[in-house]
């Protein structure tokens, strides 16, 4: 615990201007990020007598050991910079909204030559248009299947597309007219992109032009007595209307609005949003959050809106955003939204009518999300706290091991040796801090463990000398309270020698042996036996198994690369890009070997001389050329 008076800046040195500030702990890690209209007025609030501070604010300032700030021109810039730093540093005392589940989106990959329509989850990618999110993946697939009857754009994966391209035959969807078959040239890249644009237009809620076109086609074909053509146009028109009818009409036609709802309690909160386009619900999304900082509902709305629109494209922001309560910084928040959208955005609260009813429905959804989160979290938090406390007592540690690092070695008979490091904080995996090591000079597992731990803790010692801003971006700047190695006494002793050699005496060390799940402590003749089924043993098993999984994954990746190395890698003038072109052109190295020099020379970027060298190398004929 630190004393805020020790790092309190002089009041006169703090500018009375808008800005963003960061509190750092003694290791240089950012623990809190905040913004202020006046940095001087805001920061003075943190350095009051401790008994006057909110308990969570008191915990933050006594964890931190320094504070720094950056002045910006206005509140809009402060909003943007604050959100950027929260995403970058993931501070432990900031509220961070997280999806209550991974919602699926319907995506159109406009960044490809032949755009593809598919279901996507996770982070957004540049150049991809997203629609939704939707509550169920099967609902998206039904929509896609029906939409392909009207607009038969590509939906296949890249491997399927390339296979059809090589074989000159489309897949089944191409034969049943649910794909325009760009893989075999039935449609030009330009026309297929136009098809994708029309799909985006329909999914975006603007289907009127397409409905008019299909209706006109049907009427014109019927007037010409081309009844089969008219029937196909009729079927497509009905399919399009079926897609539109799946989305409930909740507001008047032409209305584009996002309706946010919030359930805000002292320690937890949940939020929900309905995305309404052309009066229909086009998607929904939910968030849950623990509140390590004491924010009120208005402040929570600011964080929520930033989270919802931080990584969207301009077309994803509607002209109207409805929130349950206006935030204190509503004006700069609306200005920021308008800047992203490129047009005015109205930020207001619904008072009455259908919009208020929809907001009430969203509030019910948010309450359900919070209730489910509580049920799951109650058991999870209890078991995690129990595991850390019992592990501290079993190992005789002075404090609970809030950060645990586990190491494992994976190899195949000494080849392609890889070491893994996984990190658990508060008994949960922190995957962003996982690391893998290529073992260079080790004959066995203990030597490999020595090399991996030496490299990790040498970096820790070096990074302690860095200034705070550089230490934050370092991979190894934060020490664990507990190191776990996968193995028994030999591996533990190897790890102990490393820590002693480097002079590190504030990190506890244990090994977990697989056979009897014994916990070995250095210097002890007998292992610690944790009861079967106990929470601390279960935690150590999870950490050990995760390190083992991560090590095997890295080893398989490295071994796979080694196995894929071919004779092409040894030919002068053939780099990775040219080797890939050759294999793509012929389909495999075996087929390339069957080709003549003239056939090889037809590959773009390969001339006659290089073709002769490739042919000679593959046939082991030295400098001999084939006519």
mmCIF file with all atom_site columns, C-alpha atoms in Angstrom, residues 176-291:
data_model
loop_
_atom_site.group_PDB
_atom_site.id
_atom_site.type_symbol
_atom_site.label_atom_id
_atom_site.label_alt_id
_atom_site.label_comp_id
_atom_site.label_asym_id
_atom_site.label_entity_id
_atom_site.label_seq_id
_atom_site.pdbx_PDB_ins_code
_atom_site.Cartn_x
_atom_site.Cartn_y
_atom_site.Cartn_z
_atom_site.occupancy
_atom_site.B_iso_or_equiv
_atom_site.pdbx_formal_charge
_atom_site.auth_seq_id
_atom_site.auth_comp_id
_atom_site.auth_asym_id
_atom_site.auth_atom_id
_atom_site.pdbx_PDB_model_num
ATOM 1   C CA . UNK A 1 176 ? -28.690 -24.352 -58.116 1.00 0.00 ? 176 UNK A CA 1
ATOM 2   C CA . UNK A 1 177 ? -28.432 -20.589 -58.856 1.00 0.00 ? 177 UNK A CA 1
ATOM 3   C CA . UNK A 1 178 ? -27.654 -19.570 -55.270 1.00 0.00 ? 178 UNK A CA 1
ATOM 4   C CA . UNK A 1 179 ? -24.206 -18.317 -56.284 1.00 0.00 ? 179 UNK A CA 1
ATOM 5   C CA . UNK A 1 180 ? -23.238 -16.314 -59.365 1.00 0.00 ? 180 UNK A CA 1
ATOM 6   C CA . UNK A 1 181 ? -20.084 -18.530 -59.599 1.00 0.00 ? 181 UNK A CA 1
ATOM 7   C CA . UNK A 1 182 ? -17.367 -15.875 -59.926 1.00 0.00 ? 182 UNK A CA 1
ATOM 8   C CA . UNK A 1 183 ? -14.861 -18.716 -59.369 1.00 0.00 ? 183 UNK A CA 1
ATOM 9   C CA . UNK A 1 184 ? -15.387 -19.936 -62.954 1.00 0.00 ? 184 UNK A CA 1
ATOM 10  C CA . UNK A 1 185 ? -15.936 -16.546 -64.560 1.00 0.00 ? 185 UNK A CA 1
ATOM 11  C CA . UNK A 1 186 ? -19.729 -16.635 -64.877 1.00 0.00 ? 186 UNK A CA 1
ATOM 12  C CA . UNK A 1 187 ? -19.783 -13.079 -63.515 1.00 0.00 ? 187 UNK A CA 1
ATOM 13  C CA . UNK A 1 188 ? -17.134 -10.384 -63.738 1.00 0.00 ? 188 UNK A CA 1
ATOM 14  C CA . UNK A 1 189 ? -15.445 -8.966  -60.602 1.00 0.00 ? 189 UNK A CA 1
ATOM 15  C CA . UNK A 1 190 ? -17.177 -5.630  -61.218 1.00 0.00 ? 190 UNK A CA 1
ATOM 16  C CA . UNK A 1 191 ? -20.661 -7.162  -61.533 1.00 0.00 ? 191 UNK A CA 1
ATOM 17  C CA . UNK A 1 192 ? -20.097 -9.351  -58.480 1.00 0.00 ? 192 UNK A CA 1
ATOM 18  C CA . UNK A 1 193 ? -19.033 -6.317  -56.445 1.00 0.00 ? 193 UNK A CA 1
ATOM 19  C CA . UNK A 1 194 ? -22.212 -4.564  -57.581 1.00 0.00 ? 194 UNK A CA 1
ATOM 20  C CA . UNK A 1 195 ? -24.110 -7.639  -56.339 1.00 0.00 ? 195 UNK A CA 1
ATOM 21  C CA . UNK A 1 196 ? -22.363 -7.314  -52.975 1.00 0.00 ? 196 UNK A CA 1
ATOM 22  C CA . UNK A 1 197 ? -23.257 -3.609  -52.816 1.00 0.00 ? 197 UNK A CA 1
ATOM 23  C CA . UNK A 1 198 ? -26.930 -4.474  -53.335 1.00 0.00 ? 198 UNK A CA 1
ATOM 24  C CA . UNK A 1 199 ? -26.734 -7.108  -50.582 1.00 0.00 ? 199 UNK A CA 1
ATOM 25  C CA . UNK A 1 200 ? -25.302 -4.461  -48.216 1.00 0.00 ? 200 UNK A CA 1
ATOM 26  C CA . UNK A 1 201 ? -28.069 -2.095  -49.248 1.00 0.00 ? 201 UNK A CA 1
ATOM 27  C CA . UNK A 1 202 ? -30.768 -4.658  -48.392 1.00 0.00 ? 202 UNK A CA 1
ATOM 28  C CA . UNK A 1 203 ? -29.131 -5.685  -45.103 1.00 0.00 ? 203 UNK A CA 1
ATOM 29  C CA . UNK A 1 204 ? -28.792 -2.008  -44.227 1.00 0.00 ? 204 UNK A CA 1
ATOM 30  C CA . UNK A 1 205 ? -32.585 -1.693  -44.394 1.00 0.00 ? 205 UNK A CA 1
ATOM 31  C CA . UNK A 1 206 ? -32.952 -0.061  -47.816 1.00 0.00 ? 206 UNK A CA 1
ATOM 32  C CA . UNK A 1 207 ? -34.676 -2.755  -49.904 1.00 0.00 ? 207 UNK A CA 1
ATOM 33  C CA . UNK A 1 208 ? -37.091 -0.455  -51.762 1.00 0.00 ? 208 UNK A CA 1
ATOM 34  C CA . UNK A 1 209 ? -35.011 -0.103  -54.976 1.00 0.00 ? 209 UNK A CA 1
ATOM 35  C CA . UNK A 1 210 ? -34.610 -3.877  -55.266 1.00 0.00 ? 210 UNK A CA 1
ATOM 36  C CA . UNK A 1 211 ? -38.307 -4.483  -54.570 1.00 0.00 ? 211 UNK A CA 1
ATOM 37  C CA . UNK A 1 212 ? -39.204 -1.986  -57.325 1.00 0.00 ? 212 UNK A CA 1
ATOM 38  C CA . UNK A 1 213 ? -36.800 -3.662  -59.771 1.00 0.00 ? 213 UNK A CA 1
ATOM 39  C CA . UNK A 1 214 ? -38.174 -7.157  -59.100 1.00 0.00 ? 214 UNK A CA 1
ATOM 40  C CA . UNK A 1 215 ? -41.780 -5.959  -59.341 1.00 0.00 ? 215 UNK A CA 1
ATOM 41  C CA . UNK A 1 216 ? -41.020 -4.237  -62.642 1.00 0.00 ? 216 UNK A CA 1
ATOM 42  C CA . UNK A 1 217 ? -39.256 -7.362  -63.979 1.00 0.00 ? 217 UNK A CA 1
ATOM 43  C CA . UNK A 1 218 ? -42.254 -9.503  -63.035 1.00 0.00 ? 218 UNK A CA 1
ATOM 44  C CA . UNK A 1 219 ? -44.756 -7.138  -64.677 1.00 0.00 ? 219 UNK A CA 1
ATOM 45  C CA . UNK A 1 220 ? -42.678 -6.687  -67.844 1.00 0.00 ? 220 UNK A CA 1
ATOM 46  C CA . UNK A 1 221 ? -42.153 -10.438 -68.227 1.00 0.00 ? 221 UNK A CA 1
ATOM 47  C CA . UNK A 1 222 ? -45.878 -11.085 -67.710 1.00 0.00 ? 222 UNK A CA 1
ATOM 48  C CA . UNK A 1 223 ? -46.750 -8.439  -70.350 1.00 0.00 ? 223 UNK A CA 1
ATOM 49  C CA . UNK A 1 224 ? -44.415 -10.230 -72.805 1.00 0.00 ? 224 UNK A CA 1
ATOM 50  C CA . UNK A 1 225 ? -46.083 -13.531 -71.776 1.00 0.00 ? 225 UNK A CA 1
ATOM 51  C CA . UNK A 1 226 ? -42.714 -14.876 -70.533 1.00 0.00 ? 226 UNK A CA 1
ATOM 52  C CA . UNK A 1 227 ? -44.394 -16.537 -67.600 1.00 0.00 ? 227 UNK A CA 1
ATOM 53  C CA . UNK A 1 228 ? -41.385 -18.574 -66.396 1.00 0.00 ? 228 UNK A CA 1
ATOM 54  C CA . UNK A 1 229 ? -39.311 -15.406 -66.128 1.00 0.00 ? 229 UNK A CA 1
ATOM 55  C CA . UNK A 1 230 ? -42.203 -13.684 -64.350 1.00 0.00 ? 230 UNK A CA 1
ATOM 56  C CA . UNK A 1 231 ? -42.539 -16.619 -61.938 1.00 0.00 ? 231 UNK A CA 1
ATOM 57  C CA . UNK A 1 232 ? -38.822 -16.465 -61.042 1.00 0.00 ? 232 UNK A CA 1
ATOM 58  C CA . UNK A 1 233 ? -39.108 -12.712 -60.406 1.00 0.00 ? 233 UNK A CA 1
ATOM 59  C CA . UNK A 1 234 ? -42.199 -13.354 -58.258 1.00 0.00 ? 234 UNK A CA 1
ATOM 60  C CA . UNK A 1 235 ? -40.386 -16.018 -56.210 1.00 0.00 ? 235 UNK A CA 1
ATOM 61  C CA . UNK A 1 236 ? -37.434 -13.676 -55.653 1.00 0.00 ? 236 UNK A CA 1
ATOM 62  C CA . UNK A 1 237 ? -39.767 -10.880 -54.600 1.00 0.00 ? 237 UNK A CA 1
ATOM 63  C CA . UNK A 1 238 ? -41.475 -13.165 -52.071 1.00 0.00 ? 238 UNK A CA 1
ATOM 64  C CA . UNK A 1 239 ? -38.081 -14.337 -50.753 1.00 0.00 ? 239 UNK A CA 1
ATOM 65  C CA . UNK A 1 240 ? -36.953 -10.733 -50.273 1.00 0.00 ? 240 UNK A CA 1
ATOM 66  C CA . UNK A 1 241 ? -40.146 -9.845  -48.431 1.00 0.00 ? 241 UNK A CA 1
ATOM 67  C CA . UNK A 1 242 ? -39.654 -12.949 -46.266 1.00 0.00 ? 242 UNK A CA 1
ATOM 68  C CA . UNK A 1 243 ? -36.190 -11.682 -45.260 1.00 0.00 ? 243 UNK A CA 1
ATOM 69  C CA . UNK A 1 244 ? -37.618 -8.292  -44.329 1.00 0.00 ? 244 UNK A CA 1
ATOM 70  C CA . UNK A 1 245 ? -40.555 -9.747  -42.403 1.00 0.00 ? 245 UNK A CA 1
ATOM 71  C CA . UNK A 1 246 ? -38.217 -11.678 -40.087 1.00 0.00 ? 246 UNK A CA 1
ATOM 72  C CA . UNK A 1 247 ? -37.249 -8.383  -38.476 1.00 0.00 ? 247 UNK A CA 1
ATOM 73  C CA . UNK A 1 248 ? -40.058 -7.034  -36.314 1.00 0.00 ? 248 UNK A CA 1
ATOM 74  C CA . UNK A 1 249 ? -41.469 -3.605  -37.172 1.00 0.00 ? 249 UNK A CA 1
ATOM 75  C CA . UNK A 1 250 ? -41.267 -1.619  -33.937 1.00 0.00 ? 250 UNK A CA 1
ATOM 76  C CA . UNK A 1 251 ? -41.153 2.024   -35.106 1.00 0.00 ? 251 UNK A CA 1
ATOM 77  C CA . UNK A 1 252 ? -42.479 3.982   -38.055 1.00 0.00 ? 252 UNK A CA 1
ATOM 78  C CA . UNK A 1 253 ? -41.018 3.263   -41.465 1.00 0.00 ? 253 UNK A CA 1
ATOM 79  C CA . UNK A 1 254 ? -37.830 5.186   -42.239 1.00 0.00 ? 254 UNK A CA 1
ATOM 80  C CA . UNK A 1 255 ? -36.770 5.469   -38.568 1.00 0.00 ? 255 UNK A CA 1
ATOM 81  C CA . UNK A 1 256 ? -33.076 4.764   -37.854 1.00 0.00 ? 256 UNK A CA 1
ATOM 82  C CA . UNK A 1 257 ? -32.218 4.790   -34.151 1.00 0.00 ? 257 UNK A CA 1
ATOM 83  C CA . UNK A 1 258 ? -30.200 2.930   -31.511 1.00 0.00 ? 258 UNK A CA 1
ATOM 84  C CA . UNK A 1 259 ? -32.034 2.462   -28.206 1.00 0.00 ? 259 UNK A CA 1
ATOM 85  C CA . UNK A 1 260 ? -29.792 1.899   -25.159 1.00 0.00 ? 260 UNK A CA 1
ATOM 86  C CA . UNK A 1 261 ? -30.951 0.578   -21.786 1.00 0.00 ? 261 UNK A CA 1
ATOM 87  C CA . UNK A 1 262 ? -28.953 0.340   -18.558 1.00 0.00 ? 262 UNK A CA 1
ATOM 88  C CA . UNK A 1 263 ? -29.326 -1.476  -15.238 1.00 0.00 ? 263 UNK A CA 1
ATOM 89  C CA . UNK A 1 264 ? -26.864 0.282   -12.943 1.00 0.00 ? 264 UNK A CA 1
ATOM 90  C CA . UNK A 1 265 ? -26.134 -0.912  -9.424  1.00 0.00 ? 265 UNK A CA 1
ATOM 91  C CA . UNK A 1 266 ? -23.369 -0.137  -6.960  1.00 0.00 ? 266 UNK A CA 1
ATOM 92  C CA . UNK A 1 267 ? -20.966 -2.956  -7.845  1.00 0.00 ? 267 UNK A CA 1
ATOM 93  C CA . UNK A 1 268 ? -22.313 -4.261  -11.169 1.00 0.00 ? 268 UNK A CA 1
ATOM 94  C CA . UNK A 1 269 ? -24.113 -3.043  -14.262 1.00 0.00 ? 269 UNK A CA 1
ATOM 95  C CA . UNK A 1 270 ? -25.523 -4.391  -17.509 1.00 0.00 ? 270 UNK A CA 1
ATOM 96  C CA . UNK A 1 271 ? -26.574 -2.695  -20.719 1.00 0.00 ? 271 UNK A CA 1
ATOM 97  C CA . UNK A 1 272 ? -28.531 -3.512  -23.855 1.00 0.00 ? 272 UNK A CA 1
ATOM 98  C CA . UNK A 1 273 ? -29.059 -1.859  -27.236 1.00 0.00 ? 273 UNK A CA 1
ATOM 99  C CA . UNK A 1 274 ? -31.659 -2.364  -29.952 1.00 0.00 ? 274 UNK A CA 1
ATOM 100 C CA . UNK A 1 275 ? -30.424 -1.326  -33.421 1.00 0.00 ? 275 UNK A CA 1
ATOM 101 C CA . UNK A 1 276 ? -33.471 -0.163  -35.400 1.00 0.00 ? 276 UNK A CA 1
ATOM 102 C CA . UNK A 1 277 ? -33.149 0.470   -39.146 1.00 0.00 ? 277 UNK A CA 1
ATOM 103 C CA . UNK A 1 278 ? -36.082 1.576   -41.306 1.00 0.00 ? 278 UNK A CA 1
ATOM 104 C CA . UNK A 1 279 ? -38.362 0.925   -38.341 1.00 0.00 ? 279 UNK A CA 1
ATOM 105 C CA . UNK A 1 280 ? -37.259 -2.724  -37.940 1.00 0.00 ? 280 UNK A CA 1
ATOM 106 C CA . UNK A 1 281 ? -35.011 -4.311  -35.323 1.00 0.00 ? 281 UNK A CA 1
ATOM 107 C CA . UNK A 1 282 ? -31.821 -5.040  -37.273 1.00 0.00 ? 282 UNK A CA 1
ATOM 108 C CA . UNK A 1 283 ? -29.804 -6.341  -34.320 1.00 0.00 ? 283 UNK A CA 1
ATOM 109 C CA . UNK A 1 284 ? -29.204 -6.240  -30.586 1.00 0.00 ? 284 UNK A CA 1
ATOM 110 C CA . UNK A 1 285 ? -26.279 -6.489  -28.200 1.00 0.00 ? 285 UNK A CA 1
ATOM 111 C CA . UNK A 1 286 ? -25.702 -6.784  -24.464 1.00 0.00 ? 286 UNK A CA 1
ATOM 112 C CA . UNK A 1 287 ? -22.881 -5.976  -22.040 1.00 0.00 ? 287 UNK A CA 1
ATOM 113 C CA . UNK A 1 288 ? -22.068 -6.781  -18.424 1.00 0.00 ? 288 UNK A CA 1
ATOM 114 C CA . UNK A 1 289 ? -19.518 -5.080  -16.225 1.00 0.00 ? 289 UNK A CA 1
ATOM 115 C CA . UNK A 1 290 ? -18.072 -5.117  -12.726 1.00 0.00 ? 290 UNK A CA 1
ATOM 116 C CA . UNK A 1 291 ? -17.601 -1.593  -11.364 1.00 0.00 ? 291 UNK A CA 1
#
